[in-house]
Amino acid sequence: MNPDKILIVDDESEIRQLIRIHVEQAGMEVFEAESGQEAIAQLKGTPFSLMILDLMMDDRNGFEVLNYLRENESELLVIVLSARRDEEDKITALGLGAVDFVTKPFSPMELIARLQTNLRRLRPKVHLKTPVIQLNNLELDVDNLLLINNGERYTLTQMECELTHLFMRNPDRVLTKREIYKQIWNHENYDDNTLSVFINRLRKKLEPLSSSPQHIHTIRSVGYRFSGDGL
């Protein structure tokens, strides 16, 4: 099996070198870019598995790179690694398609753990048949990332599919934020803002599907409960 190709995009050479050491130790092939423009040039010629992306750079910043990926309908996994801690920056980056957001200063080992967790989402799943989970009139086709309601099909992202899968397997049960984050991101120290962004994106796809006003209920200071009523 060929090693995963990882693109590190950061204008600080010391940061790139630090990440390179740990990524290579994990058995992956590393490429580097010191600007968004250089990253985009490399994206046109190399099939990367995942990109670690800084936000604030000259010559096209990280937001512009994320916009480029979205405009070109790229499915490349992106972990944002940035010193910017503003909630709005995190919401914007995740909304543009990043799968995770890590703030500097960071633990290299935690970054590698998050990288490996996200890479597992690329691995093909072997099933005897396509698993379809049903809750009342709502069906989730896990392998094809499809939400099906009365014949209507809605495409989900991988993260949205995993969240829906978790909720549908636990109807009417309160799931804590930590529990959800552990299940989806494989980390116990959850990031509240990251989770909120994905929950809100999933709500927008779930709520129009039926007459029920709400399926994902927020349990203040605890977590969320998924209700199938009205589906």
PDB file of C-alpha atoms in Angstrom:
ATOM      1  CA  MET A   1       0.000   0.000   0.000  1.00  0.00           C
ATOM      2  CA  ASN A   2       1.352   3.415  -0.953  1.00  0.00           C
ATOM      3  CA  PRO A   3       1.831   5.827   1.953  1.00  0.00           C
ATOM      4  CA  ASP A   4      -0.616   8.687   2.384  1.00  0.00           C
ATOM      5  CA  LYS A   5       0.582  11.965   0.899  1.00  0.00           C
ATOM      6  CA  ILE A   6       0.292  14.873   3.333  1.00  0.00           C
ATOM      7  CA  LEU A   7       0.660  18.512   2.294  1.00  0.00           C
ATOM      8  CA  ILE A   8       1.807  20.907   5.029  1.00  0.00           C
ATOM      9  CA  VAL A   9       0.994  24.535   4.240  1.00  0.00           C
ATOM     10  CA  ASP A  10       2.517  27.106   6.587  1.00  0.00           C
ATOM     11  CA  ASP A  11       4.704  30.174   6.089  1.00  0.00           C
ATOM     12  CA  GLU A  12       6.863  29.266   9.111  1.00  0.00           C
ATOM     13  CA  SER A  13       9.597  26.808   8.124  1.00  0.00           C
ATOM     14  CA  GLU A  14      10.098  25.720  11.754  1.00  0.00           C
ATOM     15  CA  ILE A  15       6.450  24.687  12.020  1.00  0.00           C
ATOM     16  CA  ARG A  16       6.624  22.764   8.750  1.00  0.00           C
ATOM     17  CA  GLN A  17       9.778  20.961   9.872  1.00  0.00           C
ATOM     18  CA  LEU A  18       8.274  20.035  13.244  1.00  0.00           C
ATOM     19  CA  ILE A  19       5.165  18.593  11.610  1.00  0.00           C
ATOM     20  CA  ARG A  20       7.230  16.856   8.909  1.00  0.00           C
ATOM     21  CA  ILE A  21       9.261  14.946  11.501  1.00  0.00           C
ATOM     22  CA  HIS A  22       6.175  13.550  13.223  1.00  0.00           C
ATOM     23  CA  VAL A  23       4.224  12.825  10.032  1.00  0.00           C
ATOM     24  CA  GLU A  24       7.152  10.948   8.507  1.00  0.00           C
ATOM     25  CA  GLN A  25       7.612   9.008  11.740  1.00  0.00           C
ATOM     26  CA  ALA A  26       3.970   7.954  11.354  1.00  0.00           C
ATOM     27  CA  GLY A  27       4.846   6.455   7.959  1.00  0.00           C
ATOM     28  CA  MET A  28       3.413   9.090   5.645  1.00  0.00           C
ATOM     29  CA  GLU A  29       4.920  11.017   2.747  1.00  0.00           C
ATOM     30  CA  VAL A  30       5.278  14.764   3.294  1.00  0.00           C
ATOM     31  CA  PHE A  31       5.101  17.697   0.904  1.00  0.00           C
ATOM     32  CA  GLU A  32       5.456  21.354   1.889  1.00  0.00           C
ATOM     33  CA  ALA A  33       4.173  24.738   0.726  1.00  0.00           C
ATOM     34  CA  GLU A  34       4.918  28.113   2.285  1.00  0.00           C
ATOM     35  CA  SER A  35       1.936  29.951   0.840  1.00  0.00           C
ATOM     36  CA  GLY A  36      -1.588  29.374  -0.337  1.00  0.00           C
ATOM     37  CA  GLN A  37      -0.585  30.014  -3.929  1.00  0.00           C
ATOM     38  CA  GLU A  38       2.158  27.389  -3.764  1.00  0.00           C
ATOM     39  CA  ALA A  39      -0.282  24.948  -2.173  1.00  0.00           C
ATOM     40  CA  ILE A  40      -2.811  25.402  -4.964  1.00  0.00           C
ATOM     41  CA  ALA A  41      -0.085  24.817  -7.552  1.00  0.00           C
ATOM     42  CA  GLN A  42       0.843  21.529  -5.878  1.00  0.00           C
ATOM     43  CA  LEU A  43      -2.796  20.479  -5.551  1.00  0.00           C
ATOM     44  CA  LYS A  44      -3.113  20.579  -9.336  1.00  0.00           C
ATOM     45  CA  GLY A  45      -0.439  17.937  -9.798  1.00  0.00           C
ATOM     46  CA  THR A  46      -0.451  15.632  -6.768  1.00  0.00           C
ATOM     47  CA  PRO A  47      -3.277  13.515  -5.298  1.00  0.00           C
ATOM     48  CA  PHE A  48      -2.913  14.316  -1.610  1.00  0.00           C
ATOM     49  CA  SER A  49      -4.788  12.445   1.108  1.00  0.00           C
ATOM     50  CA  LEU A  50      -4.865  15.332   3.575  1.00  0.00           C
ATOM     51  CA  MET A  51      -3.663  18.900   3.960  1.00  0.00           C
ATOM     52  CA  ILE A  52      -2.587  20.655   7.156  1.00  0.00           C
ATOM     53  CA  LEU A  53      -3.343  24.309   6.485  1.00  0.00           C
ATOM     54  CA  ASP A  54      -2.359  27.549   8.200  1.00  0.00           C
ATOM     55  CA  LEU A  55      -4.806  30.422   7.791  1.00  0.00           C
ATOM     56  CA  MET A  56      -2.705  33.582   7.859  1.00  0.00           C
ATOM     57  CA  MET A  57      -0.201  33.632   4.996  1.00  0.00           C
ATOM     58  CA  ASP A  58       0.822  36.062   2.307  1.00  0.00           C
ATOM     59  CA  ASP A  59       0.132  35.195  -1.327  1.00  0.00           C
ATOM     60  CA  ARG A  60      -3.322  33.626  -0.797  1.00  0.00           C
ATOM     61  CA  ASN A  61      -4.279  32.741   2.744  1.00  0.00           C
ATOM     62  CA  GLY A  62      -5.856  29.585   4.097  1.00  0.00           C
ATOM     63  CA  PHE A  63      -9.419  30.804   3.591  1.00  0.00           C
ATOM     64  CA  GLU A  64      -8.661  31.334  -0.099  1.00  0.00           C
ATOM     65  CA  VAL A  65      -7.273  27.802  -0.351  1.00  0.00           C
ATOM     66  CA  LEU A  66     -10.445  26.407   1.242  1.00  0.00           C
ATOM     67  CA  ASN A  67     -12.539  28.447  -1.195  1.00  0.00           C
ATOM     68  CA  TYR A  68     -10.492  27.054  -4.081  1.00  0.00           C
ATOM     69  CA  LEU A  69     -11.140  23.502  -2.895  1.00  0.00           C
ATOM     70  CA  ARG A  70     -14.862  24.119  -2.542  1.00  0.00           C
ATOM     71  CA  GLU A  71     -15.143  25.777  -5.953  1.00  0.00           C
ATOM     72  CA  ASN A  72     -13.403  22.783  -7.512  1.00  0.00           C
ATOM     73  CA  GLU A  73     -15.541  20.306  -5.539  1.00  0.00           C
ATOM     74  CA  SER A  74     -12.454  18.742  -4.009  1.00  0.00           C
ATOM     75  CA  GLU A  75     -12.901  16.031  -1.374  1.00  0.00           C
ATOM     76  CA  LEU A  76      -9.429  16.590   0.081  1.00  0.00           C
ATOM     77  CA  LEU A  77      -9.413  16.391   3.876  1.00  0.00           C
ATOM     78  CA  VAL A  78      -8.171  19.597   5.507  1.00  0.00           C
ATOM     79  CA  ILE A  79      -7.060  20.155   9.081  1.00  0.00           C
ATOM     80  CA  VAL A  80      -6.632  23.844   9.845  1.00  0.00           C
ATOM     81  CA  LEU A  81      -3.686  24.630  12.108  1.00  0.00           C
ATOM     82  CA  SER A  82      -3.735  28.269  13.133  1.00  0.00           C
ATOM     83  CA  ALA A  83      -2.838  30.736  15.875  1.00  0.00           C
ATOM     84  CA  ARG A  84      -6.181  32.437  15.268  1.00  0.00           C
ATOM     85  CA  ARG A  85      -8.610  31.576  18.046  1.00  0.00           C
ATOM     86  CA  ASP A  86     -11.627  33.683  17.080  1.00  0.00           C
ATOM     87  CA  GLU A  87     -14.813  31.651  16.996  1.00  0.00           C
ATOM     88  CA  GLU A  88     -15.792  33.314  13.724  1.00  0.00           C
ATOM     89  CA  ASP A  89     -12.565  32.128  12.044  1.00  0.00           C
ATOM     90  CA  LYS A  90     -13.215  28.576  13.181  1.00  0.00           C
ATOM     91  CA  ILE A  91     -16.830  28.676  12.027  1.00  0.00           C
ATOM     92  CA  THR A  92     -15.758  30.063   8.643  1.00  0.00           C
ATOM     93  CA  ALA A  93     -13.021  27.464   8.135  1.00  0.00           C
ATOM     94  CA  LEU A  94     -15.262  24.544   9.072  1.00  0.00           C
ATOM     95  CA  GLY A  95     -18.069  25.973   6.985  1.00  0.00           C
ATOM     96  CA  LEU A  96     -15.718  26.012   3.982  1.00  0.00           C
ATOM     97  CA  GLY A  97     -15.059  22.302   4.396  1.00  0.00           C
ATOM     98  CA  ALA A  98     -12.227  21.837   6.906  1.00  0.00           C
ATOM     99  CA  VAL A  99     -12.748  18.657   8.938  1.00  0.00           C
ATOM    100  CA  ASP A 100     -10.861  19.820  12.031  1.00  0.00           C
ATOM    101  CA  PHE A 101      -9.354  22.950  13.581  1.00  0.00           C
ATOM    102  CA  VAL A 102      -6.245  22.888  15.784  1.00  0.00           C
ATOM    103  CA  THR A 103      -4.930  26.028  17.470  1.00  0.00           C
ATOM    104  CA  LYS A 104      -1.289  26.968  17.947  1.00  0.00           C
ATOM    105  CA  PRO A 105       0.625  26.276  20.098  1.00  0.00           C
ATOM    106  CA  PHE A 106      -0.200  22.625  19.544  1.00  0.00           C
ATOM    107  CA  SER A 107       0.844  19.144  20.580  1.00  0.00           C
ATOM    108  CA  PRO A 108       2.455  17.351  17.601  1.00  0.00           C
ATOM    109  CA  MET A 109       1.257  13.998  18.916  1.00  0.00           C
ATOM    110  CA  GLU A 110      -2.330  15.234  19.195  1.00  0.00           C
ATOM    111  CA  LEU A 111      -2.107  16.624  15.658  1.00  0.00           C
ATOM    112  CA  ILE A 112      -0.921  13.237  14.364  1.00  0.00           C
ATOM    113  CA  ALA A 113      -3.746  11.495  16.240  1.00  0.00           C
ATOM    114  CA  ARG A 114      -6.296  13.804  14.631  1.00  0.00           C
ATOM    115  CA  LEU A 115      -4.661  13.322  11.243  1.00  0.00           C
ATOM    116  CA  GLN A 116      -4.842   9.529  11.537  1.00  0.00           C
ATOM    117  CA  THR A 117      -8.438   9.658  12.739  1.00  0.00           C
ATOM    118  CA  ASN A 118      -9.473  11.678   9.700  1.00  0.00           C
ATOM    119  CA  LEU A 119      -7.478   9.509   7.292  1.00  0.00           C
ATOM    120  CA  ARG A 120      -9.457   6.483   8.474  1.00  0.00           C
ATOM    121  CA  ARG A 121     -12.491   8.103   6.883  1.00  0.00           C
ATOM    122  CA  LEU A 122     -10.851   7.528   3.492  1.00  0.00           C
ATOM    123  CA  ARG A 123     -10.517   3.791   3.974  1.00  0.00           C
ATOM    124  CA  PRO A 124     -13.062   1.711   2.072  1.00  0.00           C
ATOM    125  CA  LYS A 125     -15.524  -0.121   4.268  1.00  0.00           C
ATOM    126  CA  VAL A 126     -16.274  -3.745   3.472  1.00  0.00           C
ATOM    127  CA  HIS A 127     -19.883  -4.834   3.975  1.00  0.00           C
ATOM    128  CA  LEU A 128     -21.945  -7.723   2.745  1.00  0.00           C
ATOM    129  CA  LYS A 129     -24.511  -5.149   1.708  1.00  0.00           C
ATOM    130  CA  THR A 130     -24.873  -1.413   1.920  1.00  0.00           C
ATOM    131  CA  PRO A 131     -25.914  -0.623   5.490  1.00  0.00           C
ATOM    132  CA  VAL A 132     -29.111   1.394   5.573  1.00  0.00           C
ATOM    133  CA  ILE A 133     -30.301   2.557   8.963  1.00  0.00           C
ATOM    134  CA  GLN A 134     -33.973   3.437   9.304  1.00  0.00           C
ATOM    135  CA  LEU A 135     -35.785   5.499  11.901  1.00  0.00           C
ATOM    136  CA  ASN A 136     -39.474   5.897  11.100  1.00  0.00           C
ATOM    137  CA  ASN A 137     -39.518   7.444   7.596  1.00  0.00           C
ATOM    138  CA  LEU A 138     -35.875   8.530   7.656  1.00  0.00           C
ATOM    139  CA  GLU A 139     -33.180   6.308   6.112  1.00  0.00           C
ATOM    140  CA  LEU A 140     -29.427   6.738   6.160  1.00  0.00           C
ATOM    141  CA  ASP A 141     -27.331   5.057   3.473  1.00  0.00           C
ATOM    142  CA  VAL A 142     -23.978   5.056   5.250  1.00  0.00           C
ATOM    143  CA  ASP A 143     -21.752   3.865   2.408  1.00  0.00           C
ATOM    144  CA  ASN A 144     -23.127   6.337  -0.117  1.00  0.00           C
ATOM    145  CA  LEU A 145     -23.471   9.295   2.300  1.00  0.00           C
ATOM    146  CA  LEU A 146     -27.158   9.665   1.519  1.00  0.00           C
ATOM    147  CA  LEU A 147     -30.040  10.766   3.706  1.00  0.00           C
ATOM    148  CA  ILE A 148     -33.304   9.399   2.281  1.00  0.00           C
ATOM    149  CA  ASN A 149     -36.765  10.622   3.208  1.00  0.00           C
ATOM    150  CA  ASN A 150     -39.843   9.422   1.306  1.00  0.00           C
ATOM    151  CA  GLY A 151     -37.758   8.876  -1.821  1.00  0.00           C
ATOM    152  CA  GLU A 152     -35.976  12.236  -1.634  1.00  0.00           C
ATOM    153  CA  ARG A 153     -32.184  11.987  -1.408  1.00  0.00           C
ATOM    154  CA  TYR A 154     -29.889  14.449   0.327  1.00  0.00           C
ATOM    155  CA  THR A 155     -26.122  14.204   0.031  1.00  0.00           C
ATOM    156  CA  LEU A 156     -24.180  14.432   3.291  1.00  0.00           C
ATOM    157  CA  THR A 157     -20.552  15.111   4.010  1.00  0.00           C
ATOM    158  CA  GLN A 158     -18.633  12.321   5.737  1.00  0.00           C
ATOM    159  CA  MET A 159     -18.807  14.157   9.060  1.00  0.00           C
ATOM    160  CA  GLU A 160     -22.556  14.832   8.723  1.00  0.00           C
ATOM    161  CA  CYS A 161     -23.104  11.168   7.880  1.00  0.00           C
ATOM    162  CA  GLU A 162     -21.205  10.009  10.947  1.00  0.00           C
ATOM    163  CA  LEU A 163     -23.158  12.381  13.187  1.00  0.00           C
ATOM    164  CA  THR A 164     -26.470  11.257  11.709  1.00  0.00           C
ATOM    165  CA  HIS A 165     -25.426   7.630  12.096  1.00  0.00           C
ATOM    166  CA  LEU A 166     -24.606   8.217  15.771  1.00  0.00           C
ATOM    167  CA  PHE A 167     -27.898  10.021  16.435  1.00  0.00           C
ATOM    168  CA  MET A 168     -30.060   7.479  14.612  1.00  0.00           C
ATOM    169  CA  ARG A 169     -28.491   4.632  16.582  1.00  0.00           C
ATOM    170  CA  ASN A 170     -29.328   6.472  19.800  1.00  0.00           C
ATOM    171  CA  PRO A 171     -32.836   7.956  19.356  1.00  0.00           C
ATOM    172  CA  ASP A 172     -34.253   9.924  22.282  1.00  0.00           C
ATOM    173  CA  ARG A 173     -31.060   9.438  24.273  1.00  0.00           C
ATOM    174  CA  VAL A 174     -29.076  12.420  25.554  1.00  0.00           C
ATOM    175  CA  LEU A 175     -25.552  12.259  24.150  1.00  0.00           C
ATOM    176  CA  THR A 176     -23.020  14.434  25.932  1.00  0.00           C
ATOM    177  CA  LYS A 177     -20.760  16.713  23.913  1.00  0.00           C
ATOM    178  CA  ARG A 178     -17.729  14.800  25.126  1.00  0.00           C
ATOM    179  CA  GLU A 179     -19.313  11.490  24.124  1.00  0.00           C
ATOM    180  CA  ILE A 180     -20.157  12.767  20.627  1.00  0.00           C
ATOM    181  CA  TYR A 181     -16.701  14.229  20.123  1.00  0.00           C
ATOM    182  CA  LYS A 182     -15.083  10.988  21.272  1.00  0.00           C
ATOM    183  CA  GLN A 183     -17.217   8.945  18.859  1.00  0.00           C
ATOM    184  CA  ILE A 184     -16.718  11.190  15.814  1.00  0.00           C
ATOM    185  CA  TRP A 185     -13.297  12.768  16.310  1.00  0.00           C
ATOM    186  CA  ASN A 186     -11.800  10.096  18.584  1.00  0.00           C
ATOM    187  CA  HIS A 187     -10.842  12.682  21.208  1.00  0.00           C
ATOM    188  CA  GLU A 188     -12.165  13.106  24.722  1.00  0.00           C
ATOM    189  CA  ASN A 189     -11.225  16.789  24.982  1.00  0.00           C
ATOM    190  CA  TYR A 190     -13.987  18.107  22.787  1.00  0.00           C
ATOM    191  CA  ASP A 191     -14.020  21.428  20.984  1.00  0.00           C
ATOM    192  CA  ASP A 192     -17.424  22.992  21.630  1.00  0.00           C
ATOM    193  CA  ASN A 193     -17.261  25.397  18.677  1.00  0.00           C
ATOM    194  CA  THR A 194     -16.275  22.708  16.178  1.00  0.00           C
ATOM    195  CA  LEU A 195     -19.097  20.446  17.341  1.00  0.00           C
ATOM    196  CA  SER A 196     -21.631  23.300  17.228  1.00  0.00           C
ATOM    197  CA  VAL A 197     -20.723  24.138  13.626  1.00  0.00           C
ATOM    198  CA  PHE A 198     -21.339  20.582  12.437  1.00  0.00           C
ATOM    199  CA  ILE A 199     -24.521  20.195  14.473  1.00  0.00           C
ATOM    200  CA  ASN A 200     -25.937  23.384  12.928  1.00  0.00           C
ATOM    201  CA  ARG A 201     -25.003  22.261   9.416  1.00  0.00           C
ATOM    202  CA  LEU A 202     -26.709  18.920  10.008  1.00  0.00           C
ATOM    203  CA  ARG A 203     -29.811  20.622  11.412  1.00  0.00           C
ATOM    204  CA  LYS A 204     -30.223  22.574   8.179  1.00  0.00           C
ATOM    205  CA  LYS A 205     -30.425  19.309   6.249  1.00  0.00           C
ATOM    206  CA  LEU A 206     -32.610  17.479   8.749  1.00  0.00           C
ATOM    207  CA  GLU A 207     -35.198  20.079   9.682  1.00  0.00           C
ATOM    208  CA  PRO A 208     -36.761  20.561   6.207  1.00  0.00           C
ATOM    209  CA  LEU A 209     -37.359  16.823   5.933  1.00  0.00           C
ATOM    210  CA  SER A 210     -40.561  16.665   7.940  1.00  0.00           C
ATOM    211  CA  SER A 211     -43.278  18.578   9.727  1.00  0.00           C
ATOM    212  CA  SER A 212     -41.479  18.198  13.058  1.00  0.00           C
ATOM    213  CA  PRO A 213     -39.965  21.556  14.044  1.00  0.00           C
ATOM    214  CA  GLN A 214     -36.813  20.063  15.521  1.00  0.00           C
ATOM    215  CA  HIS A 215     -34.990  16.736  15.579  1.00  0.00           C
ATOM    216  CA  ILE A 216     -31.686  17.632  17.216  1.00  0.00           C
ATOM    217  CA  HIS A 217     -32.526  19.086  20.612  1.00  0.00           C
ATOM    218  CA  THR A 218     -29.911  21.028  22.547  1.00  0.00           C
ATOM    219  CA  ILE A 219     -29.651  19.983  26.183  1.00  0.00           C
ATOM    220  CA  ARG A 220     -28.108  23.063  27.752  1.00  0.00           C
ATOM    221  CA  SER A 221     -24.590  22.549  29.176  1.00  0.00           C
ATOM    222  CA  VAL A 222     -24.829  18.807  28.514  1.00  0.00           C
ATOM    223  CA  GLY A 223     -25.196  17.802  24.883  1.00  0.00           C
ATOM    224  CA  TYR A 224     -27.844  16.834  22.324  1.00  0.00           C
ATOM    225  CA  ARG A 225     -30.823  14.509  21.938  1.00  0.00           C
ATOM    226  CA  PHE A 226     -32.090  13.224  18.596  1.00  0.00           C
ATOM    227  CA  SER A 227     -35.820  12.691  18.228  1.00  0.00           C
ATOM    228  CA  GLY A 228     -37.427  10.751  15.397  1.00  0.00           C
ATOM    229  CA  ASP A 229     -40.907  12.103  16.065  1.00  0.00           C
ATOM    230  CA  GLY A 230     -42.624  13.319  12.926  1.00  0.00           C
ATOM    231  CA  LEU A 231     -40.319  11.542  10.511  1.00  0.00           C
TER     232      LEU A 231
END
